[in-house]
């Protein structure tokens, strides 16, 4: 006979246990949202935890079940208060970025009526190799006058001075997910996973936001992560993608740090995915975004 699963909202005294299970997501977002714990039997054995945080009409959550207690219904029980709370708050969508095996994720999430939205593939290359591919394309576009004369590239430090962080965060959140307040903190360098402000670039054309490339230096053996490469939908075209990458490759090489490059691409951004393959990049990992429509 399976043990009874008890799910309850965490008290301040429970947060240490929740952090031990949830790790980074709870540490990132603090306890501004809600946190739940799942226990088995007499309530002394913690089997899993979940947290929920919201922004406007959408919400994200994170859920983790301890390994010995997986495939025992703990995840399904933790989902229930999350959906109920979302309904009470008038949230329209729940979203979850899943980084484990797709088959396991699909079985669990689709069993609780979550639908796959898109996949994010992490590619690996080198900055030197990428620049060798991009530079001739850039030269060709420049020769044909495909790149407007009045474009401007600024980094996050200058963008903050000009008051552009909020609009930049909204564009990234709209295209790649994430919460704008959290993204702004990362752009300001105020978090452990902050972007490298000098090497994160924003492309402007007549003061309009065209493209963003947000990067951070991981460490010597891991290299650079270009975490977000976003082009304004009104300016989707070859030149913007090539231009911001070419500038970023050149400025990043000048830092003298690692040549290794990792970058994330949504699979439904066909032009960007195709361009990434042209760089000779190799796919090394996948993350899957699932969504649940809370309101009919």
mmCIF file of C-alpha atoms in Angstrom:
data_model
loop_
_atom_site.group_PDB
_atom_site.id
_atom_site.type_symbol
_atom_site.label_atom_id
_atom_site.label_comp_id
_atom_site.label_asym_id
_atom_site.label_seq_id
_atom_site.Cartn_x
_atom_site.Cartn_y
_atom_site.Cartn_z
ATOM 1 C CA UNK A 1 0.000 0.000 0.000
ATOM 2 C CA UNK A 2 1.406 3.392 -0.970
ATOM 3 C CA UNK A 3 2.015 5.993 1.720
ATOM 4 C CA UNK A 4 -0.349 8.934 2.060
ATOM 5 C CA UNK A 5 0.985 12.164 0.523
ATOM 6 C CA UNK A 6 0.449 15.378 2.498
ATOM 7 C CA UNK A 7 0.965 18.746 0.766
ATOM 8 C CA UNK A 8 0.984 21.986 2.770
ATOM 9 C CA UNK A 9 2.064 25.601 2.320
ATOM 10 C CA UNK A 10 5.508 26.191 3.769
ATOM 11 C CA UNK A 11 5.935 28.335 6.877
ATOM 12 C CA UNK A 12 9.021 30.521 7.440
ATOM 13 C CA UNK A 13 10.490 27.623 9.455
ATOM 14 C CA UNK A 14 10.117 25.299 6.452
ATOM 15 C CA UNK A 15 11.999 27.468 3.973
ATOM 16 C CA UNK A 16 15.391 25.955 4.703
ATOM 17 C CA UNK A 17 14.063 22.513 3.766
ATOM 18 C CA UNK A 18 12.403 23.963 0.645
ATOM 19 C CA UNK A 19 15.656 25.611 -0.429
ATOM 20 C CA UNK A 20 17.516 22.339 0.023
ATOM 21 C CA UNK A 21 15.152 20.675 -2.466
ATOM 22 C CA UNK A 22 14.411 23.487 -4.926
ATOM 23 C CA UNK A 23 17.832 25.072 -4.905
ATOM 24 C CA UNK A 24 18.500 27.851 -7.428
ATOM 25 C CA UNK A 25 14.927 28.787 -8.500
ATOM 26 C CA UNK A 26 13.834 29.511 -4.925
ATOM 27 C CA UNK A 27 17.085 31.329 -4.171
ATOM 28 C CA UNK A 28 16.607 33.443 -7.319
ATOM 29 C CA UNK A 29 13.044 34.517 -6.664
ATOM 30 C CA UNK A 30 13.050 34.511 -2.883
ATOM 31 C CA UNK A 31 9.740 33.863 -1.190
ATOM 32 C CA UNK A 32 7.669 36.602 -2.852
ATOM 33 C CA UNK A 33 5.382 33.903 -4.204
ATOM 34 C CA UNK A 34 4.185 30.752 -2.485
ATOM 35 C CA UNK A 35 6.072 27.636 -1.469
ATOM 36 C CA UNK A 36 4.704 24.150 -0.774
ATOM 37 C CA UNK A 37 6.184 20.996 0.707
ATOM 38 C CA UNK A 38 5.060 17.401 0.195
ATOM 39 C CA UNK A 39 5.510 14.848 2.957
ATOM 40 C CA UNK A 40 4.848 11.132 3.216
ATOM 41 C CA UNK A 41 3.145 9.178 5.983
ATOM 42 C CA UNK A 42 3.461 10.918 9.336
ATOM 43 C CA UNK A 43 4.740 14.146 7.778
ATOM 44 C CA UNK A 44 8.304 13.731 8.994
ATOM 45 C CA UNK A 45 9.746 12.670 5.653
ATOM 46 C CA UNK A 46 9.859 15.456 3.040
ATOM 47 C CA UNK A 47 9.343 14.070 -0.463
ATOM 48 C CA UNK A 48 9.258 17.210 -2.619
ATOM 49 C CA UNK A 49 8.695 20.946 -2.866
ATOM 50 C CA UNK A 50 7.273 23.529 -5.262
ATOM 51 C CA UNK A 51 7.241 27.314 -5.557
ATOM 52 C CA UNK A 52 5.101 29.700 -7.599
ATOM 53 C CA UNK A 53 5.830 33.301 -8.603
ATOM 54 C CA UNK A 54 3.781 35.538 -10.834
ATOM 55 C CA UNK A 55 4.136 38.475 -13.173
ATOM 56 C CA UNK A 56 1.016 40.159 -14.540
ATOM 57 C CA UNK A 57 -1.275 37.478 -16.064
ATOM 58 C CA UNK A 58 1.286 34.691 -16.249
ATOM 59 C CA UNK A 59 3.090 32.680 -13.620
ATOM 60 C CA UNK A 60 6.061 30.365 -13.466
ATOM 61 C CA UNK A 61 6.667 27.631 -10.978
ATOM 62 C CA UNK A 62 9.301 25.115 -10.085
ATOM 63 C CA UNK A 63 8.741 21.646 -8.716
ATOM 64 C CA UNK A 64 11.145 18.987 -7.582
ATOM 65 C CA UNK A 65 10.643 15.551 -6.041
ATOM 66 C CA UNK A 66 13.507 13.875 -4.174
ATOM 67 C CA UNK A 67 14.908 10.956 -6.177
ATOM 68 C CA UNK A 68 13.811 8.031 -3.968
ATOM 69 C CA UNK A 69 10.208 9.313 -4.073
ATOM 70 C CA UNK A 70 9.784 9.925 -7.793
ATOM 71 C CA UNK A 71 7.086 8.081 -9.784
ATOM 72 C CA UNK A 72 4.959 7.772 -6.655
ATOM 73 C CA UNK A 73 2.427 10.536 -7.349
ATOM 74 C CA UNK A 74 4.193 13.260 -5.334
ATOM 75 C CA UNK A 75 4.533 15.591 -8.324
ATOM 76 C CA UNK A 76 0.848 15.285 -9.213
ATOM 77 C CA UNK A 77 -0.140 16.205 -5.651
ATOM 78 C CA UNK A 78 2.188 19.237 -5.646
ATOM 79 C CA UNK A 79 0.671 20.477 -8.918
ATOM 80 C CA UNK A 80 -2.840 20.669 -7.412
ATOM 81 C CA UNK A 81 -2.324 23.645 -5.011
ATOM 82 C CA UNK A 82 -0.310 25.449 -7.700
ATOM 83 C CA UNK A 83 -3.217 25.297 -10.167
ATOM 84 C CA UNK A 84 -5.748 26.189 -7.453
ATOM 85 C CA UNK A 85 -3.702 29.221 -6.353
ATOM 86 C CA UNK A 86 -3.287 30.345 -9.972
ATOM 87 C CA UNK A 87 -7.068 30.192 -10.457
ATOM 88 C CA UNK A 88 -7.659 32.227 -7.287
ATOM 89 C CA UNK A 89 -5.163 34.872 -8.444
ATOM 90 C CA UNK A 90 -6.731 35.134 -11.909
ATOM 91 C CA UNK A 91 -3.563 33.926 -13.614
ATOM 92 C CA UNK A 92 -4.171 32.894 -17.216
ATOM 93 C CA UNK A 93 -1.124 30.694 -17.839
ATOM 94 C CA UNK A 94 1.345 28.604 -15.901
ATOM 95 C CA UNK A 95 4.718 27.971 -17.497
ATOM 96 C CA UNK A 96 7.535 25.608 -16.579
ATOM 97 C CA UNK A 97 10.995 25.292 -18.125
ATOM 98 C CA UNK A 98 12.033 21.651 -17.831
ATOM 99 C CA UNK A 99 15.705 20.775 -18.173
ATOM 100 C CA UNK A 100 15.644 17.011 -17.720
ATOM 101 C CA UNK A 101 14.956 14.153 -20.111
ATOM 102 C CA UNK A 102 12.148 15.081 -22.495
ATOM 103 C CA UNK A 103 10.463 11.693 -22.271
ATOM 104 C CA UNK A 104 10.204 11.837 -18.470
ATOM 105 C CA UNK A 105 9.070 15.465 -18.567
ATOM 106 C CA UNK A 106 6.475 14.754 -21.219
ATOM 107 C CA UNK A 107 4.974 11.806 -19.392
ATOM 108 C CA UNK A 108 4.590 13.709 -16.139
ATOM 109 C CA UNK A 109 3.527 17.120 -17.442
ATOM 110 C CA UNK A 110 1.172 15.844 -20.112
ATOM 111 C CA UNK A 111 -0.418 13.576 -17.502
ATOM 112 C CA UNK A 112 -1.389 16.742 -15.592
ATOM 113 C CA UNK A 113 -2.553 18.442 -18.833
ATOM 114 C CA UNK A 114 0.471 20.652 -19.525
ATOM 115 C CA UNK A 115 1.240 21.169 -23.220
ATOM 116 C CA UNK A 116 4.697 21.524 -24.815
ATOM 117 C CA UNK A 117 5.253 25.087 -26.055
ATOM 118 C CA UNK A 118 8.813 25.112 -27.411
ATOM 119 C CA UNK A 119 12.300 23.692 -26.954
ATOM 120 C CA UNK A 120 15.486 25.662 -26.239
ATOM 121 C CA UNK A 121 18.672 24.067 -27.570
ATOM 122 C CA UNK A 122 22.068 24.921 -26.098
ATOM 123 C CA UNK A 123 24.793 25.003 -28.750
ATOM 124 C CA UNK A 124 28.560 24.867 -28.278
ATOM 125 C CA UNK A 125 31.178 26.505 -30.491
ATOM 126 C CA UNK A 126 34.134 28.860 -30.168
ATOM 127 C CA UNK A 127 34.105 32.619 -30.566
ATOM 128 C CA UNK A 128 37.040 32.496 -32.990
ATOM 129 C CA UNK A 129 35.336 29.968 -35.271
ATOM 130 C CA UNK A 130 32.028 31.846 -35.101
ATOM 131 C CA UNK A 131 33.682 35.120 -36.087
ATOM 132 C CA UNK A 132 35.355 33.427 -39.079
ATOM 133 C CA UNK A 133 31.897 32.446 -40.336
ATOM 134 C CA UNK A 134 30.124 35.717 -39.529
ATOM 135 C CA UNK A 135 32.755 38.208 -40.735
ATOM 136 C CA UNK A 136 32.431 37.442 -44.498
ATOM 137 C CA UNK A 137 28.630 37.642 -44.214
ATOM 138 C CA UNK A 138 28.952 40.961 -42.391
ATOM 139 C CA UNK A 139 31.345 42.279 -45.061
ATOM 140 C CA UNK A 140 28.916 41.222 -47.802
ATOM 141 C CA UNK A 141 25.964 42.958 -46.104
ATOM 142 C CA UNK A 142 28.042 46.082 -45.529
ATOM 143 C CA UNK A 143 29.177 46.150 -49.175
ATOM 144 C CA UNK A 144 25.552 45.948 -50.326
ATOM 145 C CA UNK A 145 24.560 48.717 -47.879
ATOM 146 C CA UNK A 146 22.121 46.324 -46.186
ATOM 147 C CA UNK A 147 23.070 47.661 -42.754
ATOM 148 C CA UNK A 148 21.552 51.104 -41.994
ATOM 149 C CA UNK A 149 24.077 53.876 -41.369
ATOM 150 C CA UNK A 150 22.370 55.149 -38.227
ATOM 151 C CA UNK A 151 22.466 51.964 -36.130
ATOM 152 C CA UNK A 152 24.026 52.124 -32.681
ATOM 153 C CA UNK A 153 25.386 49.456 -30.335
ATOM 154 C CA UNK A 154 25.482 50.095 -26.581
ATOM 155 C CA UNK A 155 26.199 47.868 -23.583
ATOM 156 C CA UNK A 156 24.029 47.399 -20.490
ATOM 157 C CA UNK A 157 25.854 50.091 -18.538
ATOM 158 C CA UNK A 158 24.946 52.718 -21.143
ATOM 159 C CA UNK A 159 21.465 51.224 -21.566
ATOM 160 C CA UNK A 160 20.767 51.725 -17.865
ATOM 161 C CA UNK A 161 21.893 55.360 -18.087
ATOM 162 C CA UNK A 162 19.409 55.865 -20.941
ATOM 163 C CA UNK A 163 16.565 54.128 -19.124
ATOM 164 C CA UNK A 164 16.332 51.245 -21.609
ATOM 165 C CA UNK A 165 16.468 48.278 -19.238
ATOM 166 C CA UNK A 166 12.704 47.961 -18.727
ATOM 167 C CA UNK A 167 11.870 47.864 -22.447
ATOM 168 C CA UNK A 168 14.781 45.469 -23.024
ATOM 169 C CA UNK A 169 13.594 43.140 -20.253
ATOM 170 C CA UNK A 170 10.057 43.127 -21.652
ATOM 171 C CA UNK A 171 11.318 42.189 -25.134
ATOM 172 C CA UNK A 172 13.417 39.318 -23.765
ATOM 173 C CA UNK A 173 10.563 38.079 -21.535
ATOM 174 C CA UNK A 174 8.101 38.217 -24.422
ATOM 175 C CA UNK A 175 10.326 36.187 -26.729
ATOM 176 C CA UNK A 176 12.178 33.835 -24.378
ATOM 177 C CA UNK A 177 10.194 33.835 -21.156
ATOM 178 C CA UNK A 178 11.309 35.077 -17.766
ATOM 179 C CA UNK A 179 10.074 37.786 -15.422
ATOM 180 C CA UNK A 180 11.020 41.402 -16.323
ATOM 181 C CA UNK A 181 11.764 42.486 -12.709
ATOM 182 C CA UNK A 182 14.131 39.547 -12.344
ATOM 183 C CA UNK A 183 15.761 40.218 -15.736
ATOM 184 C CA UNK A 184 16.323 43.868 -14.793
ATOM 185 C CA UNK A 185 18.182 42.828 -11.632
ATOM 186 C CA UNK A 186 20.390 40.562 -13.733
ATOM 187 C CA UNK A 187 20.985 43.409 -16.210
ATOM 188 C CA UNK A 188 21.974 45.672 -13.310
ATOM 189 C CA UNK A 189 24.524 43.152 -12.064
ATOM 190 C CA UNK A 190 22.706 42.617 -8.770
ATOM 191 C CA UNK A 191 22.354 38.816 -8.814
ATOM 192 C CA UNK A 192 24.690 35.833 -8.668
ATOM 193 C CA UNK A 193 23.795 34.953 -12.255
ATOM 194 C CA UNK A 194 24.040 38.555 -13.482
ATOM 195 C CA UNK A 195 24.864 39.272 -17.105
ATOM 196 C CA UNK A 196 28.331 40.633 -17.873
ATOM 197 C CA UNK A 197 27.299 44.249 -18.374
ATOM 198 C CA UNK A 198 30.253 45.342 -20.515
ATOM 199 C CA UNK A 199 29.720 42.449 -22.949
ATOM 200 C CA UNK A 200 25.935 42.392 -23.171
ATOM 201 C CA UNK A 201 24.795 44.475 -26.133
ATOM 202 C CA UNK A 202 21.706 46.326 -27.320
ATOM 203 C CA UNK A 203 21.249 47.314 -30.975
ATOM 204 C CA UNK A 204 19.334 50.524 -31.684
ATOM 205 C CA UNK A 205 18.095 52.045 -34.928
ATOM 206 C CA UNK A 206 16.840 55.618 -34.658
ATOM 207 C CA UNK A 207 16.494 55.024 -30.891
ATOM 208 C CA UNK A 208 14.255 51.985 -31.489
ATOM 209 C CA UNK A 209 15.193 48.705 -29.838
ATOM 210 C CA UNK A 210 16.185 46.264 -32.603
ATOM 211 C CA UNK A 211 18.126 43.423 -30.983
ATOM 212 C CA UNK A 212 19.596 42.285 -27.681
ATOM 213 C CA UNK A 213 22.437 39.907 -26.872
ATOM 214 C CA UNK A 214 22.739 39.124 -23.158
ATOM 215 C CA UNK A 215 25.844 37.215 -22.128
ATOM 216 C CA UNK A 216 27.717 36.200 -19.033
ATOM 217 C CA UNK A 217 31.149 34.788 -18.389
ATOM 218 C CA UNK A 218 30.835 31.512 -16.536
ATOM 219 C CA UNK A 219 34.417 30.597 -15.636
ATOM 220 C CA UNK A 220 37.637 29.588 -17.324
ATOM 221 C CA UNK A 221 36.645 26.010 -18.090
ATOM 222 C CA UNK A 222 33.061 26.829 -19.130
ATOM 223 C CA UNK A 223 33.558 30.011 -21.157
ATOM 224 C CA UNK A 224 30.900 32.451 -22.331
ATOM 225 C CA UNK A 225 27.147 31.898 -22.372
ATOM 226 C CA UNK A 226 25.146 34.028 -24.821
ATOM 227 C CA UNK A 227 21.937 33.415 -22.911
ATOM 228 C CA UNK A 228 19.571 35.577 -24.919
ATOM 229 C CA UNK A 229 19.808 36.609 -28.574
ATOM 230 C CA UNK A 230 16.582 38.424 -29.425
ATOM 231 C CA UNK A 231 15.609 40.408 -32.513
ATOM 232 C CA UNK A 232 12.550 42.671 -32.548
ATOM 233 C CA UNK A 233 9.863 40.960 -34.658
ATOM 234 C CA UNK A 234 9.394 44.126 -36.713
ATOM 235 C CA UNK A 235 13.048 43.925 -37.747
ATOM 236 C CA UNK A 236 13.497 40.213 -38.265
ATOM 237 C CA UNK A 237 16.029 40.005 -41.010
ATOM 238 C CA UNK A 238 19.510 38.875 -41.774
ATOM 239 C CA UNK A 239 21.412 42.047 -41.036
ATOM 240 C CA UNK A 240 20.396 42.573 -37.388
ATOM 241 C CA UNK A 241 21.258 39.022 -36.343
ATOM 242 C CA UNK A 242 24.614 39.152 -38.119
ATOM 243 C CA UNK A 243 25.454 42.684 -36.975
ATOM 244 C CA UNK A 244 24.967 42.189 -33.229
ATOM 245 C CA UNK A 245 26.807 38.861 -33.261
ATOM 246 C CA UNK A 246 29.756 40.233 -35.227
ATOM 247 C CA UNK A 247 30.202 43.127 -32.793
ATOM 248 C CA UNK A 248 29.823 40.815 -29.794
ATOM 249 C CA UNK A 249 32.357 38.293 -31.120
ATOM 250 C CA UNK A 250 34.936 41.042 -31.724
ATOM 251 C CA UNK A 251 34.481 42.783 -28.362
ATOM 252 C CA UNK A 252 34.476 39.494 -26.457
ATOM 253 C CA UNK A 253 37.693 38.261 -28.083
ATOM 254 C CA UNK A 254 39.350 41.465 -26.858
ATOM 255 C CA UNK A 255 38.663 40.491 -23.225
ATOM 256 C CA UNK A 256 41.299 37.762 -23.561
ATOM 257 C CA UNK A 257 39.135 35.291 -21.661
ATOM 258 C CA UNK A 258 37.994 31.823 -22.722
ATOM 259 C CA UNK A 259 37.219 31.189 -26.404
ATOM 260 C CA UNK A 260 34.499 28.625 -25.611
ATOM 261 C CA UNK A 261 30.993 29.755 -26.506
ATOM 262 C CA UNK A 262 27.609 28.418 -25.422
ATOM 263 C CA UNK A 263 24.354 29.922 -26.623
ATOM 264 C CA UNK A 264 20.645 29.138 -26.366
ATOM 265 C CA UNK A 265 18.236 29.124 -29.337
ATOM 266 C CA UNK A 266 14.493 28.462 -29.451
ATOM 267 C CA UNK A 267 13.677 25.698 -31.933
ATOM 268 C CA UNK A 268 10.783 27.674 -33.435
ATOM 269 C CA UNK A 269 13.140 30.544 -34.339
ATOM 270 C CA UNK A 270 13.968 28.817 -37.596
ATOM 271 C CA UNK A 271 16.214 31.540 -39.020
ATOM 272 C CA UNK A 272 18.278 31.811 -35.825
ATOM 273 C CA UNK A 273 18.541 28.031 -35.453
ATOM 274 C CA UNK A 274 19.676 27.702 -39.069
ATOM 275 C CA UNK A 275 22.179 30.517 -38.586
ATOM 276 C CA UNK A 276 23.520 28.790 -35.454
ATOM 277 C CA UNK A 277 24.195 25.625 -37.424
ATOM 278 C CA UNK A 278 26.072 27.690 -40.011
ATOM 279 C CA UNK A 279 28.431 28.711 -37.225
ATOM 280 C CA UNK A 280 29.489 25.084 -36.956
ATOM 281 C CA UNK A 281 27.895 24.884 -33.525
ATOM 282 C CA UNK A 282 27.085 21.543 -31.894
ATOM 283 C CA UNK A 283 23.866 20.935 -29.929
ATOM 284 C CA UNK A 284 24.758 19.745 -26.411
ATOM 285 C CA UNK A 285 21.596 20.189 -24.296
ATOM 286 C CA UNK A 286 17.858 20.849 -24.478
ATOM 287 C CA UNK A 287 15.323 22.608 -22.245
ATOM 288 C CA UNK A 288 11.565 22.329 -22.722
ATOM 289 C CA UNK A 289 8.947 24.977 -21.989
ATOM 290 C CA UNK A 290 5.527 23.648 -21.021
ATOM 291 C CA UNK A 291 2.373 25.676 -20.445
ATOM 292 C CA UNK A 292 -0.993 25.143 -18.788
ATOM 293 C CA UNK A 293 -4.017 27.328 -19.540
ATOM 294 C CA UNK A 294 -5.505 28.048 -16.121
ATOM 295 C CA UNK A 295 -8.559 29.988 -17.268
ATOM 296 C CA UNK A 296 -10.899 28.601 -19.967
#
